[in-house]
Amino acid sequence: MHADLMNALAVLDDFIKHRRMSGHAGVQLLERRFEYSYQENFRRKVRGEDYADYWATKRAYFDAVLAGALPKLQQLDAQLLAADLPLGLIDPTREHNLEVELTGERGTTALRFQVASPLTDAQRPQLDALVAAFDFALLATAWEQAGRRPARAGQFVPAIAVAATFPKYALALFLIRQMRSDVAHEMRAKLDARLVQLGRKIEPAMNEKLAAGQTWVDPSGLVSFAEKFGAQWQARLNEQNPAASIFNPYGPLHDERGRRTSSQAGATTAVMLFLNQHDNWPATAEYGRHTAAFEQWFHETTRY
């Protein structure tokens, strides 16, 4: 029996190591007036044991091409401003409402914009002409001809996050996009302003819901960041890596870090986190019935 079990586990382990995993490879870069995106048209099947290395190599390649194209991308930003097109600075909490797609043999490049008004019949060809040179294949060819220089370590900021605490919960906004550091600085200011707006909007309603027991967690068991983490609470609050953050916008409804609900607005993910005074969450059947209504309220509240 023991031998049979060991053989079964060995077969399972071999399957996991040698299974084929597939996916599209792509990259995004957020600039002041547009978002640049590229996605390969084909799916690549990779052995499970090679998966991490394959995607790390892909990421390094994409980053290197974009790093080589940064002067041109920054020039495009200036050209869009000079062209007097109705293209606004990117608000990360709003959806893009104009996309220009460049379809190549190996992949699709897209530049996305936020426009204040529809482009006229004369303006659309003008925009198309400005972005035609930014097909990823053209940028990759220029990078190869220039000597295939890799991106510098830390050249791109992978994500930014801002957070605020309240007595019984905390809020965070995540912008999970690659950016230059100066663009990230500008986007952080926009997230800070939006977080202040959200806090003022959410706090009165949350106080009413907590008092009435209309949340999907027992209000009596909730604690603040300072109560839960002591002197370390600021570091846990301000972690910028989304996966390492206490808010973990990729995370499940609840885990050892807390209970969360999240909502998407534009490229921004809003997360509300509840912390419990105990190590484990108690059964919450009484409050669980509020889950759908609470998440719907949060989704509607975090949108403009």
PDB file of C-alpha atoms in Angstrom:
ATOM      1  CA  MET A   1       0.000   0.000   0.000  1.00  0.00           C
ATOM      2  CA  HIS A   2       2.795   2.375   0.941  1.00  0.00           C
ATOM      3  CA  ALA A   3       4.682   1.503  -2.266  1.00  0.00           C
ATOM      4  CA  ASP A   4       1.557   2.090  -4.364  1.00  0.00           C
ATOM      5  CA  LEU A   5       1.061   5.512  -2.779  1.00  0.00           C
ATOM      6  CA  MET A   6       4.695   6.463  -3.337  1.00  0.00           C
ATOM      7  CA  ASN A   7       4.477   5.390  -6.978  1.00  0.00           C
ATOM      8  CA  ALA A   8       1.300   7.440  -7.453  1.00  0.00           C
ATOM      9  CA  LEU A   9       2.937  10.506  -5.935  1.00  0.00           C
ATOM     10  CA  ALA A  10       5.982  10.038  -8.142  1.00  0.00           C
ATOM     11  CA  VAL A  11       3.779   9.873 -11.242  1.00  0.00           C
ATOM     12  CA  LEU A  12       1.895  13.015 -10.127  1.00  0.00           C
ATOM     13  CA  ASP A  13       5.155  14.868  -9.486  1.00  0.00           C
ATOM     14  CA  ASP A  14       6.459  13.873 -12.903  1.00  0.00           C
ATOM     15  CA  PHE A  15       3.218  15.045 -14.504  1.00  0.00           C
ATOM     16  CA  ILE A  16       3.422  18.445 -12.784  1.00  0.00           C
ATOM     17  CA  LYS A  17       7.046  18.932 -13.810  1.00  0.00           C
ATOM     18  CA  HIS A  18       6.489  17.907 -17.415  1.00  0.00           C
ATOM     19  CA  ARG A  19       2.973  19.166 -18.082  1.00  0.00           C
ATOM     20  CA  ARG A  20       2.606  21.764 -20.777  1.00  0.00           C
ATOM     21  CA  MET A  21       1.475  25.246 -19.779  1.00  0.00           C
ATOM     22  CA  SER A  22       0.504  27.875 -22.320  1.00  0.00           C
ATOM     23  CA  GLY A  23      -0.318  31.544 -22.549  1.00  0.00           C
ATOM     24  CA  HIS A  24       0.021  34.727 -24.558  1.00  0.00           C
ATOM     25  CA  ALA A  25       3.066  36.874 -23.891  1.00  0.00           C
ATOM     26  CA  GLY A  26       2.693  40.635 -23.825  1.00  0.00           C
ATOM     27  CA  VAL A  27       3.616  43.894 -22.163  1.00  0.00           C
ATOM     28  CA  GLN A  28       2.003  47.198 -21.173  1.00  0.00           C
ATOM     29  CA  LEU A  29       3.525  50.586 -20.491  1.00  0.00           C
ATOM     30  CA  LEU A  30       1.617  53.550 -19.113  1.00  0.00           C
ATOM     31  CA  GLU A  31       2.602  57.005 -20.347  1.00  0.00           C
ATOM     32  CA  ARG A  32       1.112  60.409 -19.574  1.00  0.00           C
ATOM     33  CA  ARG A  33      -1.288  60.531 -22.502  1.00  0.00           C
ATOM     34  CA  PHE A  34      -1.605  56.927 -23.594  1.00  0.00           C
ATOM     35  CA  GLU A  35      -1.173  53.322 -22.629  1.00  0.00           C
ATOM     36  CA  TYR A  36       1.054  51.227 -24.856  1.00  0.00           C
ATOM     37  CA  SER A  37       0.239  47.542 -25.144  1.00  0.00           C
ATOM     38  CA  TYR A  38       1.592  44.618 -27.125  1.00  0.00           C
ATOM     39  CA  GLN A  39       0.451  41.003 -27.205  1.00  0.00           C
ATOM     40  CA  GLU A  40       1.792  38.138 -29.259  1.00  0.00           C
ATOM     41  CA  ASN A  41      -0.814  36.476 -31.434  1.00  0.00           C
ATOM     42  CA  PHE A  42       0.306  32.932 -30.663  1.00  0.00           C
ATOM     43  CA  ARG A  43       0.192  30.876 -27.502  1.00  0.00           C
ATOM     44  CA  ARG A  44       3.409  29.205 -26.421  1.00  0.00           C
ATOM     45  CA  LYS A  45       3.307  25.829 -24.706  1.00  0.00           C
ATOM     46  CA  VAL A  46       6.014  25.476 -22.085  1.00  0.00           C
ATOM     47  CA  ARG A  47       6.969  22.582 -19.813  1.00  0.00           C
ATOM     48  CA  GLY A  48       5.930  23.268 -16.242  1.00  0.00           C
ATOM     49  CA  GLU A  49       9.517  23.120 -14.987  1.00  0.00           C
ATOM     50  CA  ASP A  50      10.572  25.736 -17.597  1.00  0.00           C
ATOM     51  CA  TYR A  51       7.604  28.063 -17.110  1.00  0.00           C
ATOM     52  CA  ALA A  52       9.197  30.617 -14.757  1.00  0.00           C
ATOM     53  CA  ASP A  53      12.405  30.893 -16.784  1.00  0.00           C
ATOM     54  CA  TYR A  54      10.504  31.272 -20.044  1.00  0.00           C
ATOM     55  CA  TRP A  55       8.370  34.140 -18.800  1.00  0.00           C
ATOM     56  CA  ALA A  56      11.344  35.831 -17.108  1.00  0.00           C
ATOM     57  CA  THR A  57      13.166  35.760 -20.450  1.00  0.00           C
ATOM     58  CA  LYS A  58      10.117  37.148 -22.222  1.00  0.00           C
ATOM     59  CA  ARG A  59       9.734  39.910 -19.656  1.00  0.00           C
ATOM     60  CA  ALA A  60      13.400  40.904 -20.002  1.00  0.00           C
ATOM     61  CA  TYR A  61      13.013  41.039 -23.790  1.00  0.00           C
ATOM     62  CA  PHE A  62       9.873  43.171 -23.724  1.00  0.00           C
ATOM     63  CA  ASP A  63      11.346  45.534 -21.142  1.00  0.00           C
ATOM     64  CA  ALA A  64      14.538  45.928 -23.168  1.00  0.00           C
ATOM     65  CA  VAL A  65      12.631  46.830 -26.327  1.00  0.00           C
ATOM     66  CA  LEU A  66      10.507  49.389 -24.462  1.00  0.00           C
ATOM     67  CA  ALA A  67      13.568  50.827 -22.727  1.00  0.00           C
ATOM     68  CA  GLY A  68      15.184  51.330 -26.118  1.00  0.00           C
ATOM     69  CA  ALA A  69      12.005  53.005 -27.390  1.00  0.00           C
ATOM     70  CA  LEU A  70      11.571  55.407 -24.457  1.00  0.00           C
ATOM     71  CA  PRO A  71      12.911  58.484 -26.296  1.00  0.00           C
ATOM     72  CA  LYS A  72      10.443  57.859 -29.122  1.00  0.00           C
ATOM     73  CA  LEU A  73       7.582  57.220 -26.708  1.00  0.00           C
ATOM     74  CA  GLN A  74       8.307  60.449 -24.853  1.00  0.00           C
ATOM     75  CA  GLN A  75       8.501  62.270 -28.170  1.00  0.00           C
ATOM     76  CA  LEU A  76       5.095  60.857 -29.107  1.00  0.00           C
ATOM     77  CA  ASP A  77       3.656  62.274 -25.889  1.00  0.00           C
ATOM     78  CA  ALA A  78       4.939  65.726 -26.890  1.00  0.00           C
ATOM     79  CA  GLN A  79       3.644  65.313 -30.442  1.00  0.00           C
ATOM     80  CA  LEU A  80       0.165  64.406 -29.190  1.00  0.00           C
ATOM     81  CA  LEU A  81       0.131  67.572 -27.109  1.00  0.00           C
ATOM     82  CA  ALA A  82       1.337  69.731 -30.000  1.00  0.00           C
ATOM     83  CA  ALA A  83      -1.195  68.225 -32.420  1.00  0.00           C
ATOM     84  CA  ASP A  84      -4.052  69.810 -30.492  1.00  0.00           C
ATOM     85  CA  LEU A  85      -6.022  66.569 -30.404  1.00  0.00           C
ATOM     86  CA  PRO A  86      -8.712  66.154 -27.701  1.00  0.00           C
ATOM     87  CA  LEU A  87      -6.543  63.662 -25.774  1.00  0.00           C
ATOM     88  CA  GLY A  88      -6.351  64.188 -22.034  1.00  0.00           C
ATOM     89  CA  LEU A  89      -3.720  63.154 -19.544  1.00  0.00           C
ATOM     90  CA  ILE A  90      -4.426  59.617 -18.380  1.00  0.00           C
ATOM     91  CA  ASP A  91      -6.654  59.331 -15.335  1.00  0.00           C
ATOM     92  CA  PRO A  92      -5.865  55.825 -14.030  1.00  0.00           C
ATOM     93  CA  THR A  93      -9.315  55.473 -12.463  1.00  0.00           C
ATOM     94  CA  ARG A  94     -11.174  55.997 -15.757  1.00  0.00           C
ATOM     95  CA  GLU A  95     -11.644  53.678 -18.719  1.00  0.00           C
ATOM     96  CA  HIS A  96      -9.907  54.333 -22.019  1.00  0.00           C
ATOM     97  CA  ASN A  97     -12.399  55.348 -24.698  1.00  0.00           C
ATOM     98  CA  LEU A  98     -10.248  55.307 -27.833  1.00  0.00           C
ATOM     99  CA  GLU A  99      -7.938  52.576 -29.098  1.00  0.00           C
ATOM    100  CA  VAL A 100      -5.668  52.517 -32.136  1.00  0.00           C
ATOM    101  CA  GLU A 101      -4.679  48.979 -33.070  1.00  0.00           C
ATOM    102  CA  LEU A 102      -1.645  48.030 -35.161  1.00  0.00           C
ATOM    103  CA  THR A 103      -1.789  44.418 -36.316  1.00  0.00           C
ATOM    104  CA  GLY A 104       1.486  42.750 -37.221  1.00  0.00           C
ATOM    105  CA  GLU A 105       2.407  39.239 -38.297  1.00  0.00           C
ATOM    106  CA  ARG A 106       3.508  38.126 -34.816  1.00  0.00           C
ATOM    107  CA  GLY A 107       1.380  40.269 -32.544  1.00  0.00           C
ATOM    108  CA  THR A 108      -0.961  43.173 -31.987  1.00  0.00           C
ATOM    109  CA  THR A 109       0.080  46.585 -30.744  1.00  0.00           C
ATOM    110  CA  ALA A 110      -2.538  48.888 -29.228  1.00  0.00           C
ATOM    111  CA  LEU A 111      -2.337  52.476 -28.036  1.00  0.00           C
ATOM    112  CA  ARG A 112      -5.206  53.523 -25.792  1.00  0.00           C
ATOM    113  CA  PHE A 113      -6.310  57.070 -25.052  1.00  0.00           C
ATOM    114  CA  GLN A 114      -8.837  59.008 -23.016  1.00  0.00           C
ATOM    115  CA  VAL A 115     -10.535  61.564 -25.236  1.00  0.00           C
ATOM    116  CA  ALA A 116     -12.631  64.514 -24.129  1.00  0.00           C
ATOM    117  CA  SER A 117     -14.643  64.476 -27.368  1.00  0.00           C
ATOM    118  CA  PRO A 118     -14.803  62.258 -30.463  1.00  0.00           C
ATOM    119  CA  LEU A 119     -12.088  62.816 -33.036  1.00  0.00           C
ATOM    120  CA  THR A 120     -13.152  64.550 -36.227  1.00  0.00           C
ATOM    121  CA  ASP A 121     -12.733  63.042 -39.683  1.00  0.00           C
ATOM    122  CA  ALA A 122      -9.537  65.072 -40.047  1.00  0.00           C
ATOM    123  CA  GLN A 123      -8.126  64.284 -36.604  1.00  0.00           C
ATOM    124  CA  ARG A 124      -8.320  60.476 -36.763  1.00  0.00           C
ATOM    125  CA  PRO A 125      -5.916  60.147 -39.753  1.00  0.00           C
ATOM    126  CA  GLN A 126      -3.618  62.588 -37.975  1.00  0.00           C
ATOM    127  CA  LEU A 127      -3.535  60.346 -34.893  1.00  0.00           C
ATOM    128  CA  ASP A 128      -3.105  57.199 -36.990  1.00  0.00           C
ATOM    129  CA  ALA A 129      -0.087  58.752 -38.718  1.00  0.00           C
ATOM    130  CA  LEU A 130       1.526  59.699 -35.407  1.00  0.00           C
ATOM    131  CA  VAL A 131       1.295  56.194 -33.936  1.00  0.00           C
ATOM    132  CA  ALA A 132       2.040  54.117 -37.062  1.00  0.00           C
ATOM    133  CA  ALA A 133       5.745  53.944 -36.241  1.00  0.00           C
ATOM    134  CA  PHE A 134       5.073  52.344 -32.850  1.00  0.00           C
ATOM    135  CA  ASP A 135       4.207  48.859 -34.004  1.00  0.00           C
ATOM    136  CA  PHE A 136       6.153  46.670 -31.563  1.00  0.00           C
ATOM    137  CA  ALA A 137       7.906  44.820 -34.387  1.00  0.00           C
ATOM    138  CA  LEU A 138       9.366  48.124 -35.622  1.00  0.00           C
ATOM    139  CA  LEU A 139      10.533  49.037 -32.117  1.00  0.00           C
ATOM    140  CA  ALA A 140      12.076  45.573 -31.708  1.00  0.00           C
ATOM    141  CA  THR A 141      13.941  45.891 -35.015  1.00  0.00           C
ATOM    142  CA  ALA A 142      15.333  49.286 -33.978  1.00  0.00           C
ATOM    143  CA  TRP A 143      16.402  47.807 -30.637  1.00  0.00           C
ATOM    144  CA  GLU A 144      18.194  44.932 -32.351  1.00  0.00           C
ATOM    145  CA  GLN A 145      19.993  47.285 -34.741  1.00  0.00           C
ATOM    146  CA  ALA A 146      21.083  49.460 -31.803  1.00  0.00           C
ATOM    147  CA  GLY A 147      22.855  46.564 -30.117  1.00  0.00           C
ATOM    148  CA  ARG A 148      20.180  44.742 -28.025  1.00  0.00           C
ATOM    149  CA  ARG A 149      20.897  46.628 -24.815  1.00  0.00           C
ATOM    150  CA  PRO A 150      18.951  45.274 -21.803  1.00  0.00           C
ATOM    151  CA  ALA A 151      16.753  47.493 -19.662  1.00  0.00           C
ATOM    152  CA  ARG A 152      18.460  48.874 -16.568  1.00  0.00           C
ATOM    153  CA  ALA A 153      17.483  47.417 -13.220  1.00  0.00           C
ATOM    154  CA  GLY A 154      14.682  49.519 -11.782  1.00  0.00           C
ATOM    155  CA  GLN A 155      14.156  51.424 -15.031  1.00  0.00           C
ATOM    156  CA  PHE A 156      10.413  50.771 -14.830  1.00  0.00           C
ATOM    157  CA  VAL A 157       8.137  50.988 -11.816  1.00  0.00           C
ATOM    158  CA  PRO A 158       5.939  47.845 -11.959  1.00  0.00           C
ATOM    159  CA  ALA A 159       3.080  49.129  -9.771  1.00  0.00           C
ATOM    160  CA  ILE A 160       2.101  51.829  -7.297  1.00  0.00           C
ATOM    161  CA  ALA A 161      -0.213  51.705  -4.309  1.00  0.00           C
ATOM    162  CA  VAL A 162      -1.679  54.205  -1.863  1.00  0.00           C
ATOM    163  CA  ALA A 163      -3.542  53.307   1.319  1.00  0.00           C
ATOM    164  CA  ALA A 164      -5.486  54.865   4.185  1.00  0.00           C
ATOM    165  CA  THR A 165      -6.635  53.417   7.511  1.00  0.00           C
ATOM    166  CA  PHE A 166      -9.879  53.809   9.419  1.00  0.00           C
ATOM    167  CA  PRO A 167     -10.760  52.434  12.864  1.00  0.00           C
ATOM    168  CA  LYS A 168     -12.391  49.227  11.558  1.00  0.00           C
ATOM    169  CA  TYR A 169     -11.068  48.832   8.010  1.00  0.00           C
ATOM    170  CA  ALA A 170      -8.537  50.147   5.502  1.00  0.00           C
ATOM    171  CA  LEU A 171      -8.637  51.217   1.860  1.00  0.00           C
ATOM    172  CA  ALA A 172      -6.012  50.904  -0.851  1.00  0.00           C
ATOM    173  CA  LEU A 173      -5.758  51.779  -4.528  1.00  0.00           C
ATOM    174  CA  PHE A 174      -3.424  49.816  -6.812  1.00  0.00           C
ATOM    175  CA  LEU A 175      -2.247  50.783 -10.279  1.00  0.00           C
ATOM    176  CA  ILE A 176      -0.586  47.642 -11.632  1.00  0.00           C
ATOM    177  CA  ARG A 177       1.149  48.893 -14.747  1.00  0.00           C
ATOM    178  CA  GLN A 178       4.729  49.457 -15.844  1.00  0.00           C
ATOM    179  CA  MET A 179       5.699  53.139 -15.823  1.00  0.00           C
ATOM    180  CA  ARG A 180       8.702  55.405 -15.895  1.00  0.00           C
ATOM    181  CA  SER A 181       9.439  56.779 -12.430  1.00  0.00           C
ATOM    182  CA  ASP A 182       8.348  60.329 -13.316  1.00  0.00           C
ATOM    183  CA  VAL A 183       5.072  59.030 -14.757  1.00  0.00           C
ATOM    184  CA  ALA A 184       4.586  56.928 -11.609  1.00  0.00           C
ATOM    185  CA  HIS A 185       5.099  60.059  -9.503  1.00  0.00           C
ATOM    186  CA  GLU A 186       2.310  61.842 -11.390  1.00  0.00           C
ATOM    187  CA  MET A 187      -0.010  58.832 -11.234  1.00  0.00           C
ATOM    188  CA  ARG A 188       0.584  58.465  -7.497  1.00  0.00           C
ATOM    189  CA  ALA A 189      -0.617  62.033  -6.963  1.00  0.00           C
ATOM    190  CA  LYS A 190      -3.795  61.181  -8.876  1.00  0.00           C
ATOM    191  CA  LEU A 191      -4.336  58.033  -6.798  1.00  0.00           C
ATOM    192  CA  ASP A 192      -3.760  60.003  -3.584  1.00  0.00           C
ATOM    193  CA  ALA A 193      -6.421  62.530  -4.601  1.00  0.00           C
ATOM    194  CA  ARG A 194      -8.852  59.763  -5.536  1.00  0.00           C
ATOM    195  CA  LEU A 195      -8.230  57.947  -2.255  1.00  0.00           C
ATOM    196  CA  VAL A 196      -9.114  61.088  -0.301  1.00  0.00           C
ATOM    197  CA  GLN A 197     -12.333  61.402  -2.327  1.00  0.00           C
ATOM    198  CA  LEU A 198     -13.209  57.760  -1.716  1.00  0.00           C
ATOM    199  CA  GLY A 199     -12.508  57.994   1.999  1.00  0.00           C
ATOM    200  CA  ARG A 200     -14.865  60.944   2.385  1.00  0.00           C
ATOM    201  CA  LYS A 201     -17.503  59.138   0.348  1.00  0.00           C
ATOM    202  CA  ILE A 202     -17.199  55.732   2.007  1.00  0.00           C
ATOM    203  CA  GLU A 203     -16.656  56.599   5.672  1.00  0.00           C
ATOM    204  CA  PRO A 204     -20.181  57.882   6.535  1.00  0.00           C
ATOM    205  CA  ALA A 205     -21.853  54.934   4.812  1.00  0.00           C
ATOM    206  CA  MET A 206     -19.450  52.464   6.418  1.00  0.00           C
ATOM    207  CA  ASN A 207     -20.119  53.880   9.886  1.00  0.00           C
ATOM    208  CA  GLU A 208     -23.832  53.283   9.300  1.00  0.00           C
ATOM    209  CA  LYS A 209     -23.262  49.761   7.999  1.00  0.00           C
ATOM    210  CA  LEU A 210     -20.976  48.838  10.902  1.00  0.00           C
ATOM    211  CA  ALA A 211     -23.463  50.186  13.444  1.00  0.00           C
ATOM    212  CA  ALA A 212     -26.318  48.292  11.819  1.00  0.00           C
ATOM    213  CA  GLY A 213     -24.336  45.050  11.336  1.00  0.00           C
ATOM    214  CA  GLN A 214     -24.793  45.249   7.568  1.00  0.00           C
ATOM    215  CA  THR A 215     -21.243  44.260   6.645  1.00  0.00           C
ATOM    216  CA  TRP A 216     -20.281  40.729   5.669  1.00  0.00           C
ATOM    217  CA  VAL A 217     -17.982  40.400   8.696  1.00  0.00           C
ATOM    218  CA  ASP A 218     -18.843  40.676  12.394  1.00  0.00           C
ATOM    219  CA  PRO A 219     -18.066  44.323  13.340  1.00  0.00           C
ATOM    220  CA  SER A 220     -17.312  43.355  16.936  1.00  0.00           C
ATOM    221  CA  GLY A 221     -14.245  41.363  15.875  1.00  0.00           C
ATOM    222  CA  LEU A 222     -12.664  44.041  13.686  1.00  0.00           C
ATOM    223  CA  VAL A 223      -9.465  45.806  14.703  1.00  0.00           C
ATOM    224  CA  SER A 224      -7.241  48.544  13.308  1.00  0.00           C
ATOM    225  CA  PHE A 225      -3.840  48.139  11.668  1.00  0.00           C
ATOM    226  CA  ALA A 226      -2.110  49.438  14.798  1.00  0.00           C
ATOM    227  CA  GLU A 227      -3.918  46.901  17.004  1.00  0.00           C
ATOM    228  CA  LYS A 228      -3.124  44.023  14.677  1.00  0.00           C
ATOM    229  CA  PHE A 229       0.489  44.780  13.753  1.00  0.00           C
ATOM    230  CA  GLY A 230       1.783  47.043  16.499  1.00  0.00           C
ATOM    231  CA  ALA A 231       4.884  49.020  15.576  1.00  0.00           C
ATOM    232  CA  GLN A 232       5.071  47.337  12.142  1.00  0.00           C
ATOM    233  CA  TRP A 233       1.718  48.573  10.897  1.00  0.00           C
ATOM    234  CA  GLN A 234       3.032  51.383   8.667  1.00  0.00           C
ATOM    235  CA  ALA A 235       5.371  49.063   6.785  1.00  0.00           C
ATOM    236  CA  ARG A 236       2.584  46.541   6.224  1.00  0.00           C
ATOM    237  CA  LEU A 237       0.278  49.319   5.043  1.00  0.00           C
ATOM    238  CA  ASN A 238       2.690  50.906   2.560  1.00  0.00           C
ATOM    239  CA  GLU A 239       4.118  47.822   0.816  1.00  0.00           C
ATOM    240  CA  GLN A 240       4.082  48.587  -2.932  1.00  0.00           C
ATOM    241  CA  ASN A 241       4.386  45.042  -4.297  1.00  0.00           C
ATOM    242  CA  PRO A 242       0.753  44.004  -4.886  1.00  0.00           C
ATOM    243  CA  ALA A 243       1.331  40.334  -4.087  1.00  0.00           C
ATOM    244  CA  ALA A 244       3.343  41.096  -0.935  1.00  0.00           C
ATOM    245  CA  SER A 245       0.976  43.824   0.239  1.00  0.00           C
ATOM    246  CA  ILE A 246      -1.301  43.093   3.158  1.00  0.00           C
ATOM    247  CA  PHE A 247      -4.153  44.126   0.832  1.00  0.00           C
ATOM    248  CA  ASN A 248      -3.093  41.640  -1.883  1.00  0.00           C
ATOM    249  CA  PRO A 249      -5.552  42.614  -4.658  1.00  0.00           C
ATOM    250  CA  TYR A 250      -4.856  39.225  -6.264  1.00  0.00           C
ATOM    251  CA  GLY A 251      -5.895  37.444  -3.078  1.00  0.00           C
ATOM    252  CA  PRO A 252      -8.990  35.427  -2.189  1.00  0.00           C
ATOM    253  CA  LEU A 253     -12.000  36.742  -0.310  1.00  0.00           C
ATOM    254  CA  HIS A 254     -10.202  35.957   2.916  1.00  0.00           C
ATOM    255  CA  ASP A 255      -6.887  34.497   4.053  1.00  0.00           C
ATOM    256  CA  GLU A 256      -4.532  34.801   7.004  1.00  0.00           C
ATOM    257  CA  ARG A 257      -3.984  38.478   6.179  1.00  0.00           C
ATOM    258  CA  GLY A 258      -7.597  39.554   6.387  1.00  0.00           C
ATOM    259  CA  ARG A 259     -10.879  39.760   4.533  1.00  0.00           C
ATOM    260  CA  ARG A 260     -11.154  41.894   1.465  1.00  0.00           C
ATOM    261  CA  THR A 261     -13.467  43.089  -1.230  1.00  0.00           C
ATOM    262  CA  SER A 262     -12.230  44.722  -4.400  1.00  0.00           C
ATOM    263  CA  SER A 263     -13.453  46.655  -7.390  1.00  0.00           C
ATOM    264  CA  GLN A 264     -11.951  47.749 -10.683  1.00  0.00           C
ATOM    265  CA  ALA A 265     -12.223  51.257 -12.137  1.00  0.00           C
ATOM    266  CA  GLY A 266     -10.143  51.901 -15.226  1.00  0.00           C
ATOM    267  CA  ALA A 267      -6.663  50.517 -14.565  1.00  0.00           C
ATOM    268  CA  THR A 268      -7.085  51.024 -10.808  1.00  0.00           C
ATOM    269  CA  THR A 269      -8.064  48.339  -8.314  1.00  0.00           C
ATOM    270  CA  ALA A 270      -9.711  49.514  -5.100  1.00  0.00           C
ATOM    271  CA  VAL A 271      -9.481  47.170  -2.104  1.00  0.00           C
ATOM    272  CA  MET A 272     -11.195  47.348   1.288  1.00  0.00           C
ATOM    273  CA  LEU A 273      -9.520  45.213   3.932  1.00  0.00           C
ATOM    274  CA  PHE A 274     -10.879  44.041   7.286  1.00  0.00           C
ATOM    275  CA  LEU A 275      -8.572  42.735  10.019  1.00  0.00           C
ATOM    276  CA  ASN A 276      -9.709  40.386  12.759  1.00  0.00           C
ATOM    277  CA  GLN A 277      -8.520  40.376  16.378  1.00  0.00           C
ATOM    278  CA  HIS A 278      -8.215  36.563  16.293  1.00  0.00           C
ATOM    279  CA  ASP A 279      -5.792  34.385  14.346  1.00  0.00           C
ATOM    280  CA  ASN A 280      -8.669  32.699  12.551  1.00  0.00           C
ATOM    281  CA  TRP A 281     -11.902  34.134  11.263  1.00  0.00           C
ATOM    282  CA  PRO A 282     -14.932  32.862  13.156  1.00  0.00           C
ATOM    283  CA  ALA A 283     -17.988  31.519  11.364  1.00  0.00           C
ATOM    284  CA  THR A 284     -19.942  34.449   9.943  1.00  0.00           C
ATOM    285  CA  ALA A 285     -23.156  32.916   8.660  1.00  0.00           C
ATOM    286  CA  GLU A 286     -25.172  35.756  10.205  1.00  0.00           C
ATOM    287  CA  TYR A 287     -23.137  38.352   8.350  1.00  0.00           C
ATOM    288  CA  GLY A 288     -22.300  36.304   5.261  1.00  0.00           C
ATOM    289  CA  ARG A 289     -25.777  36.923   3.908  1.00  0.00           C
ATOM    290  CA  HIS A 290     -24.733  40.544   3.374  1.00  0.00           C
ATOM    291  CA  THR A 291     -21.854  39.592   1.063  1.00  0.00           C
ATOM    292  CA  ALA A 292     -23.502  40.221  -2.314  1.00  0.00           C
ATOM    293  CA  ALA A 293     -25.125  43.502  -1.257  1.00  0.00           C
ATOM    294  CA  PHE A 294     -21.925  44.742   0.374  1.00  0.00           C
ATOM    295  CA  GLU A 295     -19.747  43.969  -2.628  1.00  0.00           C
ATOM    296  CA  GLN A 296     -22.266  45.585  -4.966  1.00  0.00           C
ATOM    297  CA  TRP A 297     -22.273  48.710  -2.779  1.00  0.00           C
ATOM    298  CA  PHE A 298     -18.482  48.833  -2.788  1.00  0.00           C
ATOM    299  CA  HIS A 299     -18.319  48.364  -6.554  1.00  0.00           C
ATOM    300  CA  GLU A 300     -20.787  51.189  -7.188  1.00  0.00           C
ATOM    301  CA  THR A 301     -19.197  53.481  -4.607  1.00  0.00           C
ATOM    302  CA  THR A 302     -15.679  53.177  -6.007  1.00  0.00           C
ATOM    303  CA  ARG A 303     -16.746  54.180  -9.513  1.00  0.00           C
ATOM    304  CA  TYR A 304     -17.313  57.766 -10.552  1.00  0.00           C
TER     305      TYR A 304
END
